[in-house]
Amino acid sequence: MLSLTIGCPSVFTALLDIVNASITHKVFPAQCKLSLITPIPKVSSPSQESDFRPISVQTTLSKIIEKLILAQLTDYFDKHNLLTPYQFGFRKQSSSEHALLAISDFIYQERCNKRITVIVQLDLSKAFDKVNHSLLVKKLEWYGVDSTWFSSYLANRSHITKYNDEHSKCAFPNSGVPQGSILGPVLFTIFINDLPNIVKHCLPILYADDSHLCFSCLPENFDQMHKEINDDLSEVSKWMNRNGMCLNPQKCKFIVIYPKSRKIIRRKLELYIDGQLLLESQQIKSLGVLIDNEATWASHINDICRRVNYRLNTIKQIIPYCTPDNSKISISSLCISLLRYCASIWGAANKKDLNNVDKCVRRCALALCRKNKYDPNLEDITSLGWFVSENMFKYSICLFVYLILHELCPNYFMNYVYYKNSSYSNRFPNHICIPMSIPIIMYSSNLISVVSCRFWNNLPTELTEPNMQLQTFKWKLKNYLLSLQ
């Protein structure tokens, strides 16, 4: 790895000696334990500490050593399948979209079964800063990792704060994983890896410290679910106390999603953490996506359209002074990317809301091509390589299926779909199916597995070849969908 990044032979040899010495002697260099923290204002006129966001910078040598250790650590955990499948943060082939897909599919599944769904969003106060070093070392040892090097890595760390060219005195934190480091996020996921094991009645979905507990029940079992949720929240609170972490009940929220039936009476749900009543909300924002209590995704679409319009109006002011290529880069990176984020989730919204997304895409195309709003511009959208909302949804889902079939996605989704083996394989080559029988009513639902089969099985045969490379598939799929616009 070093030889691929360091071009100078003398520097490469020196760095190689340092890294090998660190691993051999199981000692992390003391000179690499100092962090430089720069507070960045979050508001225009900061007046208190909470108005700043601390940005921690580690030394370059520290990052090189950590990256090499990280490769060995993740390989070990992946080889022995030690990490919980409910953790989607800071793992290979996982993303925030996968965590949200797991939550949304749970909602659709339970709604189809006419069950009440409850999503509890937990808020951990300064989670990364409260990791107990000795407890983390013990957990590494429990997983079979030699913790000597990690003990040296965590011990005697220090940081200095720089603001307006002035430096503070050196501070010595006694807990937490190093912010801005390569190893820090992975060590945190290892630290909370046993959290899902203590809940008994829910589906836990985690993305680093963003934790969700997903419950469901039939309407007649509402009282039982009420007790089970509070029991699990109590167990989570006890785990936090044992591990030196802290929940913030004032910021913990939950939503209740009822099945589509007018006969169900909506009841009040009272949930508690450490004796404090949690807030029932109409919507929660998780990993950049608004989940509303009707599961329509209308709130999220309205939010991203508002943000895109604001950004586009700002970009319009500088378009006359930019080249066409630079203008396209600006709009694609600041507007189109915001629309495409988690399209596999909000793409199941109704047509009225999806039309708002299409309007935003058209505005972006009109601004880039410098046309007025009355010009038909669907051809402009296609020539720019942008999708309308329907094709954003199809592209995201088909790419998701490809990753499942080629084992490039989290283990959580590995059994969602598989290739169909039948006597009609010559007539329907490379078709996929769901590994379980489901009621007929679900075939028209928004279940991820159902939608995946629907979209994938309608693709041309040349797009579903099993041996196709990922980049080739993306290119062919994009061209195919653009040809349909």
Tab-separated table of C-alpha atoms in Angstrom:
chain	number	residue	atom	x	y	z
A	1	MET	CA	0.000	0.000	0.000
A	2	LEU	CA	2.793	2.430	0.867
A	3	SER	CA	4.619	1.749	-2.372
A	4	LEU	CA	1.526	2.809	-4.328
A	5	THR	CA	1.256	6.180	-2.592
A	6	ILE	CA	4.858	7.209	-1.837
A	7	GLY	CA	6.885	7.982	-4.956
A	8	CYS	CA	10.195	8.938	-3.314
A	9	PRO	CA	12.241	5.769	-2.492
A	10	SER	CA	14.030	7.289	0.516
A	11	VAL	CA	10.795	8.563	2.067
A	12	PHE	CA	9.087	5.255	1.377
A	13	THR	CA	11.882	3.298	3.104
A	14	ALA	CA	11.809	5.554	6.185
A	15	LEU	CA	8.037	5.354	6.497
A	16	LEU	CA	8.103	1.589	6.029
A	17	ASP	CA	10.614	1.260	8.886
A	18	ILE	CA	8.467	3.434	11.166
A	19	VAL	CA	5.273	1.513	10.404
A	20	ASN	CA	6.936	-1.895	10.825
A	21	ALA	CA	8.542	-0.777	14.096
A	22	SER	CA	5.162	0.410	15.397
A	23	ILE	CA	3.511	-2.915	14.565
A	24	THR	CA	6.429	-5.080	15.742
A	25	HIS	CA	6.875	-3.315	19.080
A	26	LYS	CA	3.120	-2.721	19.466
A	27	VAL	CA	3.659	0.956	20.222
A	28	PHE	CA	2.057	3.981	18.561
A	29	PRO	CA	4.496	6.912	18.103
A	30	ALA	CA	4.027	9.501	20.849
A	31	GLN	CA	4.673	12.347	18.384
A	32	CYS	CA	1.562	11.295	16.436
A	33	LYS	CA	-0.813	11.547	19.398
A	34	LEU	CA	-1.199	15.331	19.250
A	35	SER	CA	-4.325	16.656	17.492
A	36	LEU	CA	-4.936	20.202	16.280
A	37	ILE	CA	-8.528	21.356	16.770
A	38	THR	CA	-9.934	24.294	14.820
A	39	PRO	CA	-13.416	25.525	15.851
A	40	ILE	CA	-15.550	26.394	12.821
A	41	PRO	CA	-18.588	28.673	13.428
A	42	LYS	CA	-21.962	27.036	12.714
A	43	VAL	CA	-23.810	30.385	12.788
A	44	SER	CA	-22.980	33.828	11.430
A	45	SER	CA	-22.444	35.418	14.851
A	46	PRO	CA	-21.228	32.764	17.317
A	47	SER	CA	-21.543	33.703	20.980
A	48	GLN	CA	-21.142	30.414	22.868
A	49	GLU	CA	-19.314	27.097	22.602
A	50	SER	CA	-22.272	25.260	21.056
A	51	ASP	CA	-22.131	27.682	18.083
A	52	PHE	CA	-18.840	26.114	16.952
A	53	ARG	CA	-18.067	22.792	15.298
A	54	PRO	CA	-14.637	21.431	16.342
A	55	ILE	CA	-12.594	20.112	13.405
A	56	SER	CA	-9.780	17.845	14.561
A	57	VAL	CA	-6.737	17.259	12.342
A	58	GLN	CA	-4.302	14.387	12.863
A	59	THR	CA	-0.734	14.174	11.615
A	60	THR	CA	-0.064	12.669	8.202
A	61	LEU	CA	2.146	9.940	9.648
A	62	SER	CA	-0.599	9.008	12.089
A	63	LYS	CA	-3.083	8.557	9.239
A	64	ILE	CA	-0.662	6.369	7.278
A	65	ILE	CA	-0.104	4.025	10.229
A	66	GLU	CA	-3.816	3.965	11.087
A	67	LYS	CA	-4.828	3.140	7.520
A	68	LEU	CA	-2.559	0.092	7.477
A	69	ILE	CA	-3.832	-1.068	10.880
A	70	LEU	CA	-7.419	-0.459	9.764
A	71	ALA	CA	-6.997	-2.753	6.746
A	72	GLN	CA	-5.883	-5.619	8.996
A	73	LEU	CA	-8.546	-4.936	11.629
A	74	THR	CA	-11.475	-4.809	9.183
A	75	ASP	CA	-10.234	-7.897	7.335
A	76	TYR	CA	-10.164	-9.799	10.632
A	77	PHE	CA	-13.681	-8.727	11.646
A	78	ASP	CA	-15.082	-9.426	8.160
A	79	LYS	CA	-13.377	-12.810	7.882
A	80	HIS	CA	-14.864	-14.014	11.168
A	81	ASN	CA	-18.178	-12.147	10.687
A	82	LEU	CA	-17.907	-10.477	14.089
A	83	LEU	CA	-19.800	-7.239	13.405
A	84	THR	CA	-23.568	-7.189	13.806
A	85	PRO	CA	-25.521	-7.107	10.515
A	86	TYR	CA	-27.622	-4.266	11.966
A	87	GLN	CA	-24.662	-1.847	11.868
A	88	PHE	CA	-24.336	-0.010	8.532
A	89	GLY	CA	-21.840	2.693	9.495
A	90	PHE	CA	-18.168	2.750	8.454
A	91	ARG	CA	-18.214	-0.700	6.872
A	92	LYS	CA	-17.234	-1.929	3.450
A	93	GLN	CA	-20.079	-2.005	0.927
A	94	SER	CA	-22.408	-0.205	3.370
A	95	SER	CA	-23.857	3.284	3.297
A	96	SER	CA	-26.421	5.484	4.992
A	97	GLU	CA	-28.827	4.643	2.162
A	98	HIS	CA	-28.660	0.955	3.121
A	99	ALA	CA	-29.618	1.788	6.722
A	100	LEU	CA	-32.581	3.844	5.508
A	101	LEU	CA	-33.587	1.074	3.080
A	102	ALA	CA	-33.744	-1.348	6.007
A	103	ILE	CA	-35.992	1.040	7.958
A	104	SER	CA	-38.283	1.844	5.021
A	105	ASP	CA	-38.645	-1.821	4.054
A	106	PHE	CA	-39.582	-2.663	7.652
A	107	ILE	CA	-42.295	0.013	7.485
A	108	TYR	CA	-43.684	-1.294	4.176
A	109	GLN	CA	-43.586	-4.915	5.360
A	110	GLU	CA	-45.485	-4.218	8.558
A	111	ARG	CA	-47.962	-1.919	6.831
A	112	CYS	CA	-48.807	-4.631	4.330
A	113	ASN	CA	-49.429	-6.947	7.280
A	114	LYS	CA	-51.813	-4.309	8.721
A	115	ARG	CA	-49.605	-3.774	11.747
A	116	ILE	CA	-48.859	-0.589	13.662
A	117	THR	CA	-45.221	0.480	13.290
A	118	VAL	CA	-43.184	2.516	15.770
A	119	ILE	CA	-39.751	3.952	14.924
A	120	VAL	CA	-37.773	5.252	17.923
A	121	GLN	CA	-34.816	7.513	17.124
A	122	LEU	CA	-32.178	7.547	19.860
A	123	ASP	CA	-29.854	10.486	20.458
A	124	LEU	CA	-26.482	9.808	22.095
A	125	SER	CA	-24.786	12.781	23.738
A	126	LYS	CA	-21.215	13.194	22.434
A	127	ALA	CA	-21.006	9.482	21.723
A	128	PHE	CA	-17.531	9.460	20.149
A	129	ASP	CA	-16.070	11.483	23.043
A	130	LYS	CA	-17.393	9.159	25.760
A	131	VAL	CA	-15.867	5.858	24.672
A	132	ASN	CA	-14.204	4.311	27.733
A	133	HIS	CA	-10.642	3.313	26.769
A	134	SER	CA	-10.251	0.398	29.174
A	135	LEU	CA	-13.650	-0.983	28.218
A	136	LEU	CA	-12.866	-0.670	24.504
A	137	VAL	CA	-9.601	-2.557	25.021
A	138	LYS	CA	-11.466	-5.334	26.864
A	139	LYS	CA	-13.976	-5.616	24.033
A	140	LEU	CA	-11.181	-5.874	21.462
A	141	GLU	CA	-9.645	-8.672	23.506
A	142	TRP	CA	-13.033	-10.426	23.740
A	143	TYR	CA	-13.180	-10.433	19.918
A	144	GLY	CA	-9.729	-12.033	19.813
A	145	VAL	CA	-7.709	-8.915	18.928
A	146	ASP	CA	-4.297	-8.310	20.514
A	147	SER	CA	-5.028	-5.007	22.251
A	148	THR	CA	-1.456	-3.975	23.136
A	149	TRP	CA	-1.014	-1.677	20.109
A	150	PHE	CA	-4.490	-0.200	20.572
A	151	SER	CA	-3.811	0.497	24.256
A	152	SER	CA	-0.747	2.475	23.211
A	153	TYR	CA	-2.754	4.222	20.482
A	154	LEU	CA	-5.446	5.412	22.925
A	155	ALA	CA	-3.212	6.286	25.899
A	156	ASN	CA	-1.735	9.726	26.619
A	157	ARG	CA	-3.352	11.522	23.710
A	158	SER	CA	-3.484	15.307	23.666
A	159	HIS	CA	-4.918	18.151	21.630
A	160	ILE	CA	-4.425	21.871	21.101
A	161	THR	CA	-7.108	24.306	19.955
A	162	LYS	CA	-6.230	26.962	17.387
A	163	TYR	CA	-8.451	30.020	16.914
A	164	ASN	CA	-7.577	33.358	15.293
A	165	ASP	CA	-3.877	32.381	15.113
A	166	GLU	CA	-3.809	31.755	18.867
A	167	HIS	CA	-3.187	28.371	20.478
A	168	SER	CA	-4.597	27.011	23.725
A	169	LYS	CA	-2.741	25.004	26.313
A	170	CYS	CA	-2.401	21.299	25.678
A	171	ALA	CA	-5.335	19.236	26.984
A	172	PHE	CA	-5.284	15.519	27.766
A	173	PRO	CA	-8.606	13.709	27.222
A	174	ASN	CA	-9.048	10.454	29.130
A	175	SER	CA	-11.907	9.053	27.044
A	176	GLY	CA	-13.220	8.988	23.495
A	177	VAL	CA	-11.836	7.874	20.156
A	178	PRO	CA	-9.625	10.419	18.330
A	179	GLN	CA	-11.741	12.734	16.197
A	180	GLY	CA	-10.586	13.153	12.607
A	181	SER	CA	-8.696	9.874	12.742
A	182	ILE	CA	-8.870	6.854	10.429
A	183	LEU	CA	-9.391	4.283	13.187
A	184	GLY	CA	-11.747	6.295	15.403
A	185	PRO	CA	-15.075	5.554	13.655
A	186	VAL	CA	-14.337	1.824	13.319
A	187	LEU	CA	-13.295	1.558	16.974
A	188	PHE	CA	-16.587	3.213	17.900
A	189	THR	CA	-18.625	0.686	15.897
A	190	ILE	CA	-16.731	-2.115	17.646
A	191	PHE	CA	-17.483	-0.494	21.006
A	192	ILE	CA	-21.258	-0.470	20.413
A	193	ASN	CA	-21.314	-3.740	18.469
A	194	ASP	CA	-23.033	-5.597	21.321
A	195	LEU	CA	-25.835	-3.015	21.704
A	196	PRO	CA	-28.300	-4.824	19.362
A	197	ASN	CA	-27.940	-7.994	21.444
A	198	ILE	CA	-29.667	-6.516	24.491
A	199	VAL	CA	-32.985	-5.615	22.817
A	200	LYS	CA	-35.545	-8.424	22.593
A	201	HIS	CA	-38.651	-7.031	20.919
A	202	CYS	CA	-37.441	-4.782	18.112
A	203	LEU	CA	-35.358	-4.509	14.970
A	204	PRO	CA	-32.304	-2.320	15.735
A	205	ILE	CA	-30.852	-0.337	12.832
A	206	LEU	CA	-27.592	1.528	13.467
A	207	TYR	CA	-25.402	3.846	11.453
A	208	ALA	CA	-22.480	4.607	13.797
A	209	ASP	CA	-24.158	6.536	16.657
A	210	ASP	CA	-27.443	7.088	14.775
A	211	SER	CA	-29.574	4.385	16.339
A	212	HIS	CA	-33.160	3.367	15.579
A	213	LEU	CA	-35.410	0.813	17.231
A	214	CYS	CA	-38.202	-0.493	14.985
A	215	PHE	CA	-41.290	-2.068	16.574
A	216	SER	CA	-44.574	-3.379	15.191
A	217	CYS	CA	-47.752	-5.026	16.437
A	218	LEU	CA	-51.322	-5.810	15.461
A	219	PRO	CA	-53.821	-3.158	16.644
A	220	GLU	CA	-55.286	-5.501	19.262
A	221	ASN	CA	-51.792	-5.987	20.796
A	222	PHE	CA	-51.111	-2.271	21.259
A	223	ASP	CA	-50.850	-2.477	25.070
A	224	GLN	CA	-48.390	-5.344	24.872
A	225	MET	CA	-46.213	-3.458	22.387
A	226	HIS	CA	-46.349	-0.416	24.662
A	227	LYS	CA	-44.821	-2.480	27.473
A	228	GLU	CA	-42.249	-4.165	25.198
A	229	ILE	CA	-40.962	-0.863	23.820
A	230	ASN	CA	-40.469	0.575	27.293
A	231	ASP	CA	-38.743	-2.656	28.365
A	232	ASP	CA	-36.281	-2.401	25.463
A	233	LEU	CA	-35.686	1.305	26.102
A	234	SER	CA	-34.945	0.460	29.724
A	235	GLU	CA	-32.407	-2.185	28.637
A	236	VAL	CA	-30.784	0.289	26.226
A	237	SER	CA	-30.514	2.874	29.020
A	238	LYS	CA	-28.892	0.301	31.322
A	239	TRP	CA	-26.409	-0.638	28.574
A	240	MET	CA	-25.518	3.022	28.123
A	241	ASN	CA	-24.872	3.430	31.841
A	242	ARG	CA	-22.722	0.293	31.997
A	243	ASN	CA	-20.651	1.452	29.043
A	244	GLY	CA	-20.191	5.050	30.166
A	245	MET	CA	-22.421	6.527	27.475
A	246	CYS	CA	-25.420	8.792	27.812
A	247	LEU	CA	-28.772	9.115	26.053
A	248	ASN	CA	-30.383	12.521	25.664
A	249	PRO	CA	-34.125	11.880	26.268
A	250	GLN	CA	-35.024	15.426	25.254
A	251	LYS	CA	-33.754	14.793	21.720
A	252	CYS	CA	-34.978	11.211	21.386
A	253	LYS	CA	-38.115	11.050	19.235
A	254	PHE	CA	-40.492	8.474	17.830
A	255	ILE	CA	-43.171	8.245	15.161
A	256	VAL	CA	-46.172	5.928	15.010
A	257	ILE	CA	-47.227	4.717	11.555
A	258	TYR	CA	-50.681	3.169	11.298
A	259	PRO	CA	-51.833	0.834	8.509
A	260	LYS	CA	-54.175	2.237	5.874
A	261	SER	CA	-57.456	1.445	7.562
A	262	ARG	CA	-60.127	3.816	8.822
A	263	LYS	CA	-61.313	1.273	11.382
A	264	ILE	CA	-58.152	1.523	13.511
A	265	ILE	CA	-58.433	3.907	16.440
A	266	ARG	CA	-55.275	5.948	16.993
A	267	ARG	CA	-54.102	5.736	20.566
A	268	LYS	CA	-51.592	7.703	22.565
A	269	LEU	CA	-48.223	6.014	23.115
A	270	GLU	CA	-46.156	7.033	26.129
A	271	LEU	CA	-42.491	6.029	26.010
A	272	TYR	CA	-39.928	6.752	28.704
A	273	ILE	CA	-36.144	6.825	29.048
A	274	ASP	CA	-34.843	7.228	32.603
A	275	GLY	CA	-38.269	8.443	33.679
A	276	GLN	CA	-38.460	11.176	31.019
A	277	LEU	CA	-41.293	11.145	28.511
A	278	LEU	CA	-40.192	10.976	24.868
A	279	LEU	CA	-41.607	13.304	22.253
A	280	GLU	CA	-43.961	11.801	19.670
A	281	SER	CA	-43.304	13.586	16.406
A	282	GLN	CA	-45.028	13.851	13.041
A	283	GLN	CA	-41.685	13.184	11.361
A	284	ILE	CA	-38.070	12.391	12.203
A	285	LYS	CA	-34.963	13.306	10.251
A	286	SER	CA	-32.594	10.385	9.961
A	287	LEU	CA	-29.347	10.445	7.973
A	288	GLY	CA	-30.600	13.344	5.872
A	289	VAL	CA	-34.045	11.870	5.085
A	290	LEU	CA	-37.349	12.956	6.630
A	291	ILE	CA	-39.530	9.984	7.614
A	292	ASP	CA	-43.130	11.064	8.203
A	293	ASN	CA	-45.788	9.195	10.140
A	294	GLU	CA	-47.735	8.431	6.939
A	295	ALA	CA	-44.708	6.971	5.122
A	296	THR	CA	-45.487	9.104	2.062
A	297	TRP	CA	-42.061	10.824	1.871
A	298	ALA	CA	-43.874	14.051	0.986
A	299	SER	CA	-42.112	15.999	3.740
A	300	HIS	CA	-38.697	14.879	2.509
A	301	ILE	CA	-39.450	15.719	-1.126
A	302	ASN	CA	-40.715	19.178	-0.164
A	303	ASP	CA	-37.574	19.715	1.915
A	304	ILE	CA	-35.084	18.742	-0.803
A	305	CYS	CA	-36.998	20.716	-3.458
A	306	ARG	CA	-36.859	23.800	-1.249
A	307	ARG	CA	-33.125	23.365	-0.706
A	308	VAL	CA	-32.464	22.735	-4.407
A	309	ASN	CA	-34.396	25.856	-5.434
A	310	TYR	CA	-32.439	27.948	-2.932
A	311	ARG	CA	-29.110	26.617	-4.201
A	312	LEU	CA	-30.131	26.986	-7.838
A	313	ASN	CA	-31.136	30.633	-7.362
A	314	THR	CA	-27.678	31.278	-5.914
A	315	ILE	CA	-25.901	29.489	-8.769
A	316	LYS	CA	-27.912	31.438	-11.346
A	317	GLN	CA	-26.140	34.604	-10.219
A	318	ILE	CA	-22.742	33.285	-11.315
A	319	ILE	CA	-23.713	31.233	-14.399
A	320	PRO	CA	-23.157	34.189	-16.790
A	321	TYR	CA	-19.535	34.351	-15.625
A	322	CYS	CA	-18.831	30.594	-15.818
A	323	THR	CA	-18.069	28.243	-18.673
A	324	PRO	CA	-20.799	25.690	-19.548
A	325	ASP	CA	-18.706	22.872	-18.093
A	326	ASN	CA	-18.174	24.661	-14.787
A	327	SER	CA	-21.869	25.564	-14.614
A	328	LYS	CA	-22.842	21.944	-15.143
A	329	ILE	CA	-20.410	20.787	-12.468
A	330	SER	CA	-21.854	23.309	-10.000
A	331	ILE	CA	-25.493	22.367	-10.621
A	332	SER	CA	-24.773	18.617	-10.724
A	333	SER	CA	-22.802	18.613	-7.476
A	334	LEU	CA	-24.996	21.026	-5.483
A	335	CYS	CA	-28.504	20.347	-6.839
A	336	ILE	CA	-28.830	17.096	-8.799
A	337	SER	CA	-26.801	15.127	-6.231
A	338	LEU	CA	-29.181	16.319	-3.495
A	339	LEU	CA	-32.160	15.105	-5.506
A	340	ARG	CA	-30.608	11.712	-6.246
A	341	TYR	CA	-29.657	10.970	-2.633
A	342	CYS	CA	-31.746	8.029	-1.380
A	343	ALA	CA	-33.925	7.974	-4.514
A	344	SER	CA	-34.431	4.259	-3.811
A	345	ILE	CA	-36.474	5.339	-0.769
A	346	TRP	CA	-38.425	8.482	-1.666
A	347	GLY	CA	-38.941	7.218	-5.244
A	348	ALA	CA	-41.945	5.243	-3.962
A	349	ALA	CA	-43.865	8.480	-3.257
A	350	ASN	CA	-47.045	9.400	-5.129
A	351	LYS	CA	-46.955	11.062	-8.545
A	352	LYS	CA	-47.956	14.482	-7.240
A	353	ASP	CA	-44.876	14.692	-5.019
A	354	LEU	CA	-42.604	13.171	-7.662
A	355	ASN	CA	-43.735	15.880	-10.093
A	356	ASN	CA	-42.152	18.423	-7.758
A	357	VAL	CA	-38.819	16.632	-8.160
A	358	ASP	CA	-39.213	16.667	-11.951
A	359	LYS	CA	-39.896	20.399	-11.825
A	360	CYS	CA	-36.635	20.924	-9.939
A	361	VAL	CA	-34.717	18.899	-12.532
A	362	ARG	CA	-36.296	20.967	-15.319
A	363	ARG	CA	-35.378	24.217	-13.570
A	364	CYS	CA	-31.780	23.031	-13.338
A	365	ALA	CA	-31.747	22.187	-17.055
A	366	LEU	CA	-33.322	25.526	-17.993
A	367	ALA	CA	-30.794	27.426	-15.888
A	368	LEU	CA	-27.862	25.559	-17.420
A	369	CYS	CA	-29.126	25.890	-21.007
A	370	ARG	CA	-30.162	29.517	-20.365
A	371	LYS	CA	-33.722	29.056	-21.551
A	372	ASN	CA	-36.971	30.497	-20.228
A	373	LYS	CA	-39.527	28.423	-18.337
A	374	TYR	CA	-41.825	27.997	-21.355
A	375	ASP	CA	-39.271	26.067	-23.430
A	376	PRO	CA	-39.790	22.277	-23.504
A	377	ASN	CA	-36.613	20.865	-22.086
A	378	LEU	CA	-37.019	17.090	-21.597
A	379	GLU	CA	-34.486	16.574	-24.390
A	380	ASP	CA	-32.140	18.944	-22.578
A	381	ILE	CA	-32.428	16.858	-19.402
A	382	THR	CA	-31.570	13.690	-21.336
A	383	SER	CA	-28.643	15.288	-23.179
A	384	LEU	CA	-27.214	16.452	-19.842
A	385	GLY	CA	-27.301	12.858	-18.551
A	386	TRP	CA	-29.822	13.655	-15.795
A	387	PHE	CA	-32.752	11.479	-14.766
A	388	VAL	CA	-36.346	12.408	-14.044
A	389	SER	CA	-37.685	11.107	-10.717
A	390	GLU	CA	-39.035	7.826	-12.117
A	391	ASN	CA	-35.692	6.867	-13.612
A	392	MET	CA	-33.793	7.986	-10.495
A	393	PHE	CA	-35.873	5.423	-8.617
A	394	LYS	CA	-35.355	2.674	-11.202
A	395	TYR	CA	-31.605	3.311	-11.450
A	396	SER	CA	-31.144	3.156	-7.668
A	397	ILE	CA	-33.195	-0.029	-7.289
A	398	CYS	CA	-31.570	-1.858	-10.230
A	399	LEU	CA	-28.111	-0.935	-8.948
A	400	PHE	CA	-29.150	-2.224	-5.516
A	401	VAL	CA	-30.214	-5.551	-7.078
A	402	TYR	CA	-26.910	-5.838	-8.937
A	403	LEU	CA	-25.014	-5.366	-5.666
A	404	ILE	CA	-27.103	-8.076	-3.982
A	405	LEU	CA	-26.626	-10.586	-6.799
A	406	HIS	CA	-22.859	-9.978	-6.837
A	407	GLU	CA	-22.537	-9.995	-3.018
A	408	LEU	CA	-21.402	-6.377	-2.900
A	409	CYS	CA	-23.978	-5.171	-0.380
A	410	PRO	CA	-24.402	-5.585	3.411
A	411	ASN	CA	-25.183	-9.072	4.700
A	412	TYR	CA	-28.540	-7.765	5.916
A	413	PHE	CA	-29.863	-7.770	2.312
A	414	MET	CA	-28.174	-10.887	0.971
A	415	ASN	CA	-31.354	-13.010	0.923
A	416	TYR	CA	-33.728	-10.381	-0.445
A	417	VAL	CA	-33.670	-11.661	-4.041
A	418	TYR	CA	-31.975	-14.452	-6.006
A	419	TYR	CA	-31.798	-15.788	-9.559
A	420	LYS	CA	-34.844	-17.805	-10.575
A	421	ASN	CA	-34.242	-21.440	-11.536
A	422	SER	CA	-37.061	-22.836	-13.641
A	423	SER	CA	-37.837	-24.788	-16.806
A	424	TYR	CA	-38.528	-21.472	-18.506
A	425	SER	CA	-35.015	-20.134	-17.928
A	426	ASN	CA	-34.367	-19.858	-21.684
A	427	ARG	CA	-37.453	-17.727	-22.084
A	428	PHE	CA	-36.743	-15.546	-19.035
A	429	PRO	CA	-32.947	-15.610	-18.561
A	430	ASN	CA	-31.435	-13.943	-15.493
A	431	HIS	CA	-34.808	-13.191	-13.908
A	432	ILE	CA	-34.933	-12.880	-10.144
A	433	CYS	CA	-37.528	-13.762	-7.529
A	434	ILE	CA	-38.263	-13.372	-3.834
A	435	PRO	CA	-37.074	-16.227	-1.575
A	436	MET	CA	-40.407	-16.438	0.229
A	437	SER	CA	-44.069	-16.593	-0.683
A	438	ILE	CA	-45.969	-13.394	0.038
A	439	PRO	CA	-49.690	-12.534	-0.110
A	440	ILE	CA	-50.982	-11.337	-3.478
A	441	ILE	CA	-51.775	-7.926	-1.986
A	442	MET	CA	-48.052	-7.311	-1.483
A	443	TYR	CA	-47.247	-7.643	-5.187
A	444	SER	CA	-48.474	-4.086	-5.695
A	445	SER	CA	-46.737	-2.774	-2.579
A	446	ASN	CA	-43.538	-0.772	-2.220
A	447	LEU	CA	-41.589	-3.583	-0.563
A	448	ILE	CA	-37.971	-3.324	-1.699
A	449	SER	CA	-37.850	-6.985	-2.725
A	450	VAL	CA	-41.073	-6.687	-4.759
A	451	VAL	CA	-40.023	-3.461	-6.481
A	452	SER	CA	-36.584	-4.944	-7.169
A	453	CYS	CA	-38.070	-7.941	-9.002
A	454	ARG	CA	-40.472	-5.733	-10.917
A	455	PHE	CA	-37.746	-3.408	-12.242
A	456	TRP	CA	-34.982	-5.972	-12.770
A	457	ASN	CA	-37.148	-8.472	-14.659
A	458	ASN	CA	-38.207	-5.736	-17.089
A	459	LEU	CA	-34.621	-4.881	-18.043
A	460	PRO	CA	-33.250	-6.053	-21.415
A	461	THR	CA	-31.342	-9.330	-21.329
A	462	GLU	CA	-28.014	-7.674	-22.168
A	463	LEU	CA	-28.296	-5.638	-18.953
A	464	THR	CA	-28.806	-8.624	-16.655
A	465	GLU	CA	-25.789	-10.721	-17.663
A	466	PRO	CA	-24.317	-12.241	-14.459
A	467	ASN	CA	-20.666	-11.641	-15.419
A	468	MET	CA	-20.962	-7.935	-16.190
A	469	GLN	CA	-18.584	-5.595	-14.318
A	470	LEU	CA	-20.064	-2.948	-12.028
A	471	GLN	CA	-18.891	0.093	-13.997
A	472	THR	CA	-20.098	-1.446	-17.261
A	473	PHE	CA	-23.495	-2.160	-15.693
A	474	LYS	CA	-23.813	1.414	-14.431
A	475	TRP	CA	-22.943	2.827	-17.854
A	476	LYS	CA	-25.339	0.553	-19.756
A	477	LEU	CA	-28.145	1.036	-17.246
A	478	LYS	CA	-27.816	4.813	-17.380
A	479	ASN	CA	-27.873	4.871	-21.189
A	480	TYR	CA	-30.862	2.529	-21.278
A	481	LEU	CA	-32.920	4.633	-18.860
A	482	LEU	CA	-31.957	7.876	-20.621
A	483	SER	CA	-33.175	6.378	-23.895
A	484	LEU	CA	-36.624	5.909	-22.297
A	485	GLN	CA	-37.016	9.556	-21.248
